[in-house]
């Protein structure tokens, strides 16, 4: 497989319709997974909302989650949409959706009855309360697993619409148009959420249609680039303009004051939307250009990614609680938590791999069904 081409027309020569393995996609999956650990490990040392906080804060560390949150989840859902379309080209929608329920539903249920209660217990011991005590059913029952039902909703919608999707001609839209369109879409979505919160997030957020509206466009973008080789090539085309737009919007979002007025809030959401689309394009183009080769290390991380996502959240919570009162500056503490969390998470996955039953429950992978790792779910990292 060639590296990312210099132009969309050249990229079309290695379009998704012809390629059989997307090493840069695997690398991007691993990056989005790995970035989740520094993201969550930084939050306790900032004033940003999270489930637990350290007794010392760092304004510099606040930049880490604010930056990573712009492109990790959007990029994850784009890749999920890409592989969803790829697999639907090979399977009947009913068969594919049954597989999605297995691959996503089993880890969701297993995590809800084991990992999330363990995290709630640790929070109770460390802080004296947990989200369930405060009536936060979404955080208390789903916590960081919220993305699994959201992805299931998206998959169900695509499965129903697939007979139409496979027949329509997907347009090749310039990314700058996508930037503008998603900014407008985001403002409309936020307006809808504010005025129909109970409808879009019923049962205290356990059902989250708002997240479908927010991240669904990236899932659809992934489907589109799978269906149109020119759109695929455009996604992978390095763009200085997109880098400038993305970094400028990100910088303004972080730097500009926000007093909570309607204008400031809308401006913040618009800047976040602009940077999200632009930076996703930049990251995917960089991955295609520099990481489009097979790597045993990346393969191991991709295979372990779901386990790492499931367990890294409570590990970070526990480590933050254990470091309370230790005279360690925020930055070294953050680095130590990142390293320890990655090591422990991967060690847990190595143990799970020894049990076909546990691997099936927490990864949704049957022992005889490991042949198509490309369809595996690689988790984002956001609470």
Short mmCIF file of C-alpha atoms in Angstrom, two decimals:
data_model
loop_
_atom_site.label_atom_id
_atom_site.label_comp_id
_atom_site.label_asym_id
_atom_site.label_seq_id
_atom_site.Cartn_x
_atom_site.Cartn_y
_atom_site.Cartn_z
CA UNK A 1 0.00 0.00 0.00
CA UNK A 2 1.31 3.42 -0.86
CA UNK A 3 1.60 6.38 1.44
CA UNK A 4 -0.70 9.36 1.23
CA UNK A 5 -0.62 10.79 -2.28
CA UNK A 6 0.19 14.34 -3.19
CA UNK A 7 -3.15 15.10 -4.79
CA UNK A 8 -6.75 13.87 -4.64
CA UNK A 9 -6.51 12.41 -8.12
CA UNK A 10 -3.44 10.39 -7.17
CA UNK A 11 -5.06 9.34 -3.89
CA UNK A 12 -8.00 7.91 -5.78
CA UNK A 13 -5.65 5.31 -7.20
CA UNK A 14 -5.45 3.76 -3.75
CA UNK A 15 -9.07 4.44 -2.87
CA UNK A 16 -10.88 2.42 -0.21
CA UNK A 17 -12.68 0.52 -2.93
CA UNK A 18 -9.37 -1.05 -3.98
CA UNK A 19 -7.33 -1.21 -0.79
CA UNK A 20 -7.55 -4.20 1.54
CA UNK A 21 -5.72 -2.91 4.61
CA UNK A 22 -5.57 0.58 6.06
CA UNK A 23 -2.53 0.69 8.30
CA UNK A 24 -2.85 4.42 8.89
CA UNK A 25 -6.41 3.88 10.11
CA UNK A 26 -5.09 1.39 12.66
CA UNK A 27 -2.46 3.91 13.72
CA UNK A 28 -5.10 6.64 14.06
CA UNK A 29 -7.23 4.31 16.18
CA UNK A 30 -4.29 3.65 18.46
CA UNK A 31 -3.55 7.38 18.73
CA UNK A 32 -7.13 8.24 19.68
CA UNK A 33 -7.05 5.51 22.31
CA UNK A 34 -3.69 6.51 23.73
CA UNK A 35 -4.59 10.20 23.84
CA UNK A 36 -7.49 9.31 26.10
CA UNK A 37 -5.15 8.47 28.95
CA UNK A 38 -3.39 11.85 29.09
CA UNK A 39 -6.77 13.49 28.55
CA UNK A 40 -8.38 11.93 31.61
CA UNK A 41 -5.19 12.01 33.67
CA UNK A 42 -4.94 15.79 33.19
CA UNK A 43 -8.52 16.61 34.18
CA UNK A 44 -8.07 16.05 37.95
CA UNK A 45 -5.31 18.68 37.96
CA UNK A 46 -7.50 21.37 36.37
CA UNK A 47 -10.64 23.29 37.26
CA UNK A 48 -12.50 21.58 34.42
CA UNK A 49 -15.40 19.34 35.54
CA UNK A 50 -14.65 15.68 36.17
CA UNK A 51 -15.49 12.91 38.64
CA UNK A 52 -12.52 13.52 40.95
CA UNK A 53 -9.97 16.29 41.46
CA UNK A 54 -6.53 16.48 42.99
CA UNK A 55 -5.65 18.95 45.74
CA UNK A 56 -3.34 20.85 43.36
CA UNK A 57 -4.07 22.38 39.98
CA UNK A 58 -2.14 23.49 36.91
CA UNK A 59 -3.34 26.02 34.37
CA UNK A 60 -0.86 24.62 31.85
CA UNK A 61 -2.29 21.11 32.07
CA UNK A 62 -5.73 22.48 31.20
CA UNK A 63 -4.48 22.87 27.63
CA UNK A 64 -4.10 19.09 27.30
CA UNK A 65 -7.78 18.09 27.59
CA UNK A 66 -8.98 21.23 25.82
CA UNK A 67 -6.76 20.39 22.84
CA UNK A 68 -7.30 16.63 22.70
CA UNK A 69 -11.06 16.92 23.06
CA UNK A 70 -11.24 18.81 19.77
CA UNK A 71 -10.33 15.91 17.50
CA UNK A 72 -10.23 12.58 19.38
CA UNK A 73 -13.93 11.76 19.50
CA UNK A 74 -14.71 13.25 16.09
CA UNK A 75 -11.83 11.26 14.61
CA UNK A 76 -12.98 8.10 16.34
CA UNK A 77 -16.50 8.37 14.98
CA UNK A 78 -15.17 9.12 11.49
CA UNK A 79 -13.14 5.90 11.55
CA UNK A 80 -16.13 4.01 12.95
CA UNK A 81 -18.28 5.25 10.05
CA UNK A 82 -15.62 4.31 7.52
CA UNK A 83 -15.36 0.72 8.72
CA UNK A 84 -19.13 0.46 9.14
CA UNK A 85 -19.58 1.22 5.44
CA UNK A 86 -16.73 -1.09 4.51
CA UNK A 87 -18.31 -4.03 6.33
CA UNK A 88 -21.80 -3.29 5.04
CA UNK A 89 -20.40 -3.66 1.54
CA UNK A 90 -19.59 -7.25 2.46
CA UNK A 91 -22.50 -8.24 4.69
CA UNK A 92 -26.26 -7.97 4.82
CA UNK A 93 -27.41 -5.14 7.14
CA UNK A 94 -29.21 -7.57 9.47
CA UNK A 95 -26.13 -9.76 9.86
CA UNK A 96 -23.86 -6.76 10.34
CA UNK A 97 -26.13 -5.18 12.95
CA UNK A 98 -26.30 -8.44 14.91
CA UNK A 99 -22.51 -8.40 14.96
CA UNK A 100 -22.52 -4.80 16.16
CA UNK A 101 -24.83 -5.69 19.03
CA UNK A 102 -22.41 -8.43 20.02
CA UNK A 103 -19.27 -6.34 19.63
CA UNK A 104 -20.65 -3.24 21.35
CA UNK A 105 -23.45 -4.51 23.56
CA UNK A 106 -21.55 -7.20 25.44
CA UNK A 107 -18.69 -4.91 26.55
CA UNK A 108 -21.28 -2.29 27.50
CA UNK A 109 -23.18 -4.69 29.74
CA UNK A 110 -20.03 -6.24 31.18
CA UNK A 111 -18.60 -2.82 31.97
CA UNK A 112 -21.86 -1.60 33.52
CA UNK A 113 -22.02 -4.50 35.99
CA UNK A 114 -18.31 -4.67 36.87
CA UNK A 115 -16.11 -1.72 35.96
CA UNK A 116 -18.49 1.18 36.55
CA UNK A 117 -19.65 -0.09 39.99
CA UNK A 118 -16.00 -0.53 40.96
CA UNK A 119 -15.32 3.04 39.93
CA UNK A 120 -18.34 4.29 41.88
CA UNK A 121 -17.03 2.42 44.94
CA UNK A 122 -13.60 4.03 44.60
CA UNK A 123 -15.22 7.46 44.23
CA UNK A 124 -17.29 6.88 47.35
CA UNK A 125 -14.20 5.93 49.34
CA UNK A 126 -12.17 8.86 47.99
CA UNK A 127 -14.75 11.65 47.95
CA UNK A 128 -17.61 10.46 50.12
CA UNK A 129 -20.10 10.28 47.24
CA UNK A 130 -20.56 9.01 43.71
CA UNK A 131 -22.67 10.08 40.73
CA UNK A 132 -25.57 7.80 41.74
CA UNK A 133 -25.75 9.50 45.12
CA UNK A 134 -26.16 12.82 43.30
CA UNK A 135 -28.83 11.43 41.00
CA UNK A 136 -26.55 11.47 37.94
CA UNK A 137 -27.76 8.23 36.39
CA UNK A 138 -25.84 8.63 33.16
CA UNK A 139 -22.49 9.09 34.91
CA UNK A 140 -23.28 6.59 37.64
CA UNK A 141 -24.40 3.75 35.37
CA UNK A 142 -22.61 4.44 32.07
CA UNK A 143 -19.74 6.77 32.97
CA UNK A 144 -17.10 6.57 30.23
CA UNK A 145 -19.05 3.81 28.43
CA UNK A 146 -21.60 6.31 27.08
CA UNK A 147 -20.10 6.10 23.59
CA UNK A 148 -21.07 2.44 23.16
CA UNK A 149 -24.86 2.95 23.05
CA UNK A 150 -24.35 6.12 21.00
CA UNK A 151 -22.38 4.14 18.43
CA UNK A 152 -25.06 1.46 18.45
CA UNK A 153 -27.68 4.09 17.62
CA UNK A 154 -25.59 5.32 14.71
CA UNK A 155 -25.04 1.78 13.45
CA UNK A 156 -28.75 1.03 13.64
CA UNK A 157 -29.58 4.16 11.64
CA UNK A 158 -26.99 3.26 9.01
CA UNK A 159 -28.22 -0.34 8.78
CA UNK A 160 -31.78 0.84 8.14
CA UNK A 161 -30.67 3.45 5.60
CA UNK A 162 -28.02 1.30 3.89
CA UNK A 163 -30.16 0.25 0.89
CA UNK A 164 -30.51 3.96 0.10
CA UNK A 165 -26.94 4.93 1.03
CA UNK A 166 -25.40 2.35 -1.29
CA UNK A 167 -27.41 3.71 -4.22
CA UNK A 168 -26.92 7.44 -3.85
CA UNK A 169 -23.90 9.25 -5.27
CA UNK A 170 -21.92 10.70 -2.39
CA UNK A 171 -20.61 14.16 -3.30
CA UNK A 172 -17.00 15.20 -2.89
CA UNK A 173 -17.36 18.28 -0.70
CA UNK A 174 -14.38 20.58 0.02
CA UNK A 175 -13.35 20.34 3.66
CA UNK A 176 -13.70 24.09 4.15
CA UNK A 177 -17.40 23.70 3.33
CA UNK A 178 -17.63 20.93 5.90
CA UNK A 179 -16.02 23.25 8.45
CA UNK A 180 -18.64 25.93 7.86
CA UNK A 181 -21.50 23.45 7.68
CA UNK A 182 -20.59 21.70 10.91
CA UNK A 183 -20.26 25.01 12.76
CA UNK A 184 -23.83 25.88 11.74
CA UNK A 185 -25.01 22.34 12.55
CA UNK A 186 -23.41 22.53 16.01
CA UNK A 187 -25.13 25.80 16.88
CA UNK A 188 -28.45 24.33 15.79
CA UNK A 189 -27.81 21.18 17.82
CA UNK A 190 -26.97 23.13 20.96
CA UNK A 191 -30.13 25.20 20.52
CA UNK A 192 -32.16 21.99 20.17
CA UNK A 193 -30.55 20.40 23.22
CA UNK A 194 -31.22 23.47 25.35
CA UNK A 195 -34.88 23.59 24.31
CA UNK A 196 -35.62 19.86 24.14
CA UNK A 197 -33.24 18.39 26.69
CA UNK A 198 -35.74 15.89 28.10
CA UNK A 199 -36.46 14.56 24.61
CA UNK A 200 -32.88 14.34 23.40
CA UNK A 201 -31.45 13.02 26.68
CA UNK A 202 -34.24 11.05 28.39
CA UNK A 203 -33.83 8.96 31.54
CA UNK A 204 -31.23 11.33 32.93
CA UNK A 205 -29.04 10.97 29.86
CA UNK A 206 -28.98 7.17 29.81
CA UNK A 207 -30.33 7.53 26.29
CA UNK A 208 -28.31 10.24 24.57
CA UNK A 209 -29.64 11.32 21.20
CA UNK A 210 -27.88 14.65 21.66
CA UNK A 211 -24.53 12.88 21.29
CA UNK A 212 -25.80 11.32 18.06
CA UNK A 213 -26.52 14.80 16.73
CA UNK A 214 -23.13 16.10 17.82
CA UNK A 215 -20.94 13.24 16.57
CA UNK A 216 -23.20 11.77 13.90
CA UNK A 217 -21.85 14.10 11.18
CA UNK A 218 -18.37 12.63 11.68
CA UNK A 219 -19.75 9.09 11.47
CA UNK A 220 -21.50 10.14 8.24
CA UNK A 221 -18.24 11.70 7.00
CA UNK A 222 -16.55 8.35 7.51
CA UNK A 223 -19.28 6.60 5.53
CA UNK A 224 -18.96 9.20 2.77
CA UNK A 225 -15.20 8.84 2.35
CA UNK A 226 -15.63 5.09 2.12
CA UNK A 227 -18.26 5.48 -0.59
CA UNK A 228 -16.48 8.14 -2.67
CA UNK A 229 -12.80 7.70 -3.59
CA UNK A 230 -12.41 11.42 -4.30
CA UNK A 231 -13.76 12.31 -0.86
CA UNK A 232 -11.39 9.73 0.61
CA UNK A 233 -8.48 11.31 -1.23
CA UNK A 234 -9.50 14.80 -0.09
CA UNK A 235 -9.57 13.64 3.54
CA UNK A 236 -6.00 12.40 3.20
CA UNK A 237 -4.67 15.42 1.32
CA UNK A 238 -2.25 17.43 3.54
CA UNK A 239 -3.62 20.94 3.92
CA UNK A 240 -1.76 23.88 5.39
CA UNK A 241 -5.01 25.85 5.27
CA UNK A 242 -6.83 23.30 7.44
CA UNK A 243 -3.93 23.26 9.90
CA UNK A 244 -4.04 27.05 10.19
CA UNK A 245 -7.84 27.13 10.54
CA UNK A 246 -7.85 24.33 13.10
CA UNK A 247 -5.06 25.70 15.27
CA UNK A 248 -6.37 29.27 15.08
CA UNK A 249 -9.88 28.21 16.08
CA UNK A 250 -8.48 26.06 18.89
CA UNK A 251 -6.28 28.91 20.17
CA UNK A 252 -9.16 31.38 20.14
CA UNK A 253 -11.45 28.89 21.88
CA UNK A 254 -8.93 28.46 24.70
CA UNK A 255 -7.76 32.06 24.96
CA UNK A 256 -10.93 34.13 24.59
CA UNK A 257 -12.81 34.83 27.82
CA UNK A 258 -16.28 33.39 28.24
CA UNK A 259 -18.59 35.16 30.65
CA UNK A 260 -21.50 32.81 30.00
CA UNK A 261 -23.39 35.21 27.77
CA UNK A 262 -25.29 33.79 24.82
CA UNK A 263 -22.77 35.31 22.42
CA UNK A 264 -19.72 33.93 24.22
CA UNK A 265 -21.25 30.46 24.53
CA UNK A 266 -22.24 30.38 20.86
CA UNK A 267 -18.82 31.65 19.84
CA UNK A 268 -17.15 28.91 21.86
CA UNK A 269 -19.24 26.16 20.33
CA UNK A 270 -18.65 27.52 16.82
CA UNK A 271 -14.87 27.69 17.34
CA UNK A 272 -14.83 24.15 18.75
CA UNK A 273 -16.78 22.89 15.73
CA UNK A 274 -14.44 24.62 13.29
CA UNK A 275 -11.32 23.27 14.97
CA UNK A 276 -12.82 19.76 15.23
CA UNK A 277 -13.40 19.33 11.48
CA UNK A 278 -10.14 20.99 10.49
CA UNK A 279 -7.97 19.12 12.98
CA UNK A 280 -9.55 15.75 12.18
CA UNK A 281 -8.61 16.29 8.54
CA UNK A 282 -5.07 17.30 9.53
CA UNK A 283 -4.60 14.29 11.82
CA UNK A 284 -5.96 11.81 9.29
CA UNK A 285 -3.80 13.26 6.52
CA UNK A 286 -0.73 13.08 8.76
CA UNK A 287 -1.52 9.48 9.71
CA UNK A 288 -1.89 8.52 6.04
CA UNK A 289 1.39 10.22 5.12
CA UNK A 290 3.62 9.03 7.95
CA UNK A 291 1.99 5.95 9.50
CA UNK A 292 0.74 4.00 6.50
CA UNK A 293 2.75 0.88 7.16
CA UNK A 294 2.26 -2.26 9.18
CA UNK A 295 3.47 -2.11 12.76
CA UNK A 296 3.32 -4.99 15.26
CA UNK A 297 3.20 -2.45 18.09
CA UNK A 298 0.24 -0.60 16.57
CA UNK A 299 -1.53 -3.91 15.94
CA UNK A 300 -1.15 -4.88 19.60
CA UNK A 301 -2.45 -1.52 20.74
CA UNK A 302 -5.42 -1.72 18.38
CA UNK A 303 -6.30 -5.21 19.63
CA UNK A 304 -6.03 -4.04 23.23
CA UNK A 305 -7.74 -0.70 22.72
CA UNK A 306 -11.23 -1.57 23.93
CA UNK A 307 -9.94 -3.20 27.12
CA UNK A 308 -7.64 -0.24 27.72
CA UNK A 309 -10.55 2.14 27.34
CA UNK A 310 -12.83 0.13 29.61
CA UNK A 311 -10.37 -0.03 32.50
CA UNK A 312 -8.24 3.12 32.19
CA UNK A 313 -10.94 5.41 33.62
CA UNK A 314 -11.28 3.73 37.04
CA UNK A 315 -7.50 3.22 37.20
CA UNK A 316 -6.96 6.97 36.85
CA UNK A 317 -9.63 7.65 39.47
CA UNK A 318 -7.89 5.27 41.86
CA UNK A 319 -4.42 6.70 41.21
CA UNK A 320 -5.63 10.27 41.77
CA UNK A 321 -7.15 9.18 45.07
CA UNK A 322 -3.94 7.39 46.10
CA UNK A 323 -1.76 10.42 45.33
CA UNK A 324 -3.86 12.75 47.49
CA UNK A 325 -1.60 14.45 50.00
CA UNK A 326 1.62 13.44 48.24
CA UNK A 327 3.85 16.44 47.68
CA UNK A 328 4.24 15.93 43.95
CA UNK A 329 3.77 18.81 41.49
CA UNK A 330 0.90 18.42 39.01
CA UNK A 331 3.01 17.82 35.90
CA UNK A 332 5.15 14.95 37.28
CA UNK A 333 2.03 13.47 38.89
CA UNK A 334 0.22 13.61 35.54
CA UNK A 335 3.11 11.91 33.73
CA UNK A 336 3.34 9.19 36.37
CA UNK A 337 -0.40 8.51 36.23
CA UNK A 338 -0.28 8.29 32.43
CA UNK A 339 2.56 5.76 32.43
CA UNK A 340 1.13 3.62 35.22
CA UNK A 341 -2.37 3.65 33.72
CA UNK A 342 -1.16 2.52 30.30
CA UNK A 343 0.95 -0.25 31.81
CA UNK A 344 -1.83 -1.54 34.07
CA UNK A 345 -4.47 -1.32 31.34
CA UNK A 346 -2.38 -3.29 28.88
CA UNK A 347 -1.50 -5.86 31.57
CA UNK A 348 -5.21 -6.38 32.27
CA UNK A 349 -5.84 -6.94 28.56
CA UNK A 350 -3.04 -9.49 28.45
CA UNK A 351 -4.77 -11.36 31.26
CA UNK A 352 -8.16 -11.16 29.57
CA UNK A 353 -6.70 -12.68 26.40
CA UNK A 354 -5.97 -15.86 28.34
CA UNK A 355 -9.68 -16.43 28.90
CA UNK A 356 -11.87 -16.79 25.79
CA UNK A 357 -14.96 -16.13 27.91
CA UNK A 358 -13.62 -12.91 29.46
CA UNK A 359 -12.35 -11.69 26.10
CA UNK A 360 -15.80 -12.35 24.64
CA UNK A 361 -17.56 -10.49 27.46
CA UNK A 362 -15.29 -7.44 27.55
CA UNK A 363 -14.30 -7.22 23.87
CA UNK A 364 -17.25 -8.91 22.17
CA UNK A 365 -14.83 -11.13 20.23
CA UNK A 366 -15.60 -14.82 19.87
CA UNK A 367 -12.49 -17.04 19.95
CA UNK A 368 -13.19 -18.18 16.40
CA UNK A 369 -13.98 -14.67 15.16
CA UNK A 370 -10.69 -12.79 15.48
CA UNK A 371 -9.97 -12.82 11.77
CA UNK A 372 -11.41 -9.35 11.02
CA UNK A 373 -9.67 -7.05 13.44
CA UNK A 374 -10.50 -4.12 11.18
CA UNK A 375 -14.05 -4.17 12.47
CA UNK A 376 -13.05 -3.96 16.12
CA UNK A 377 -14.14 -1.00 18.22
CA UNK A 378 -11.35 1.26 19.36
CA UNK A 379 -12.57 3.38 22.17
CA UNK A 380 -12.22 7.13 22.46
CA UNK A 381 -11.34 8.64 25.70
CA UNK A 382 -13.83 11.01 27.05
CA UNK A 383 -15.98 10.79 30.09
#
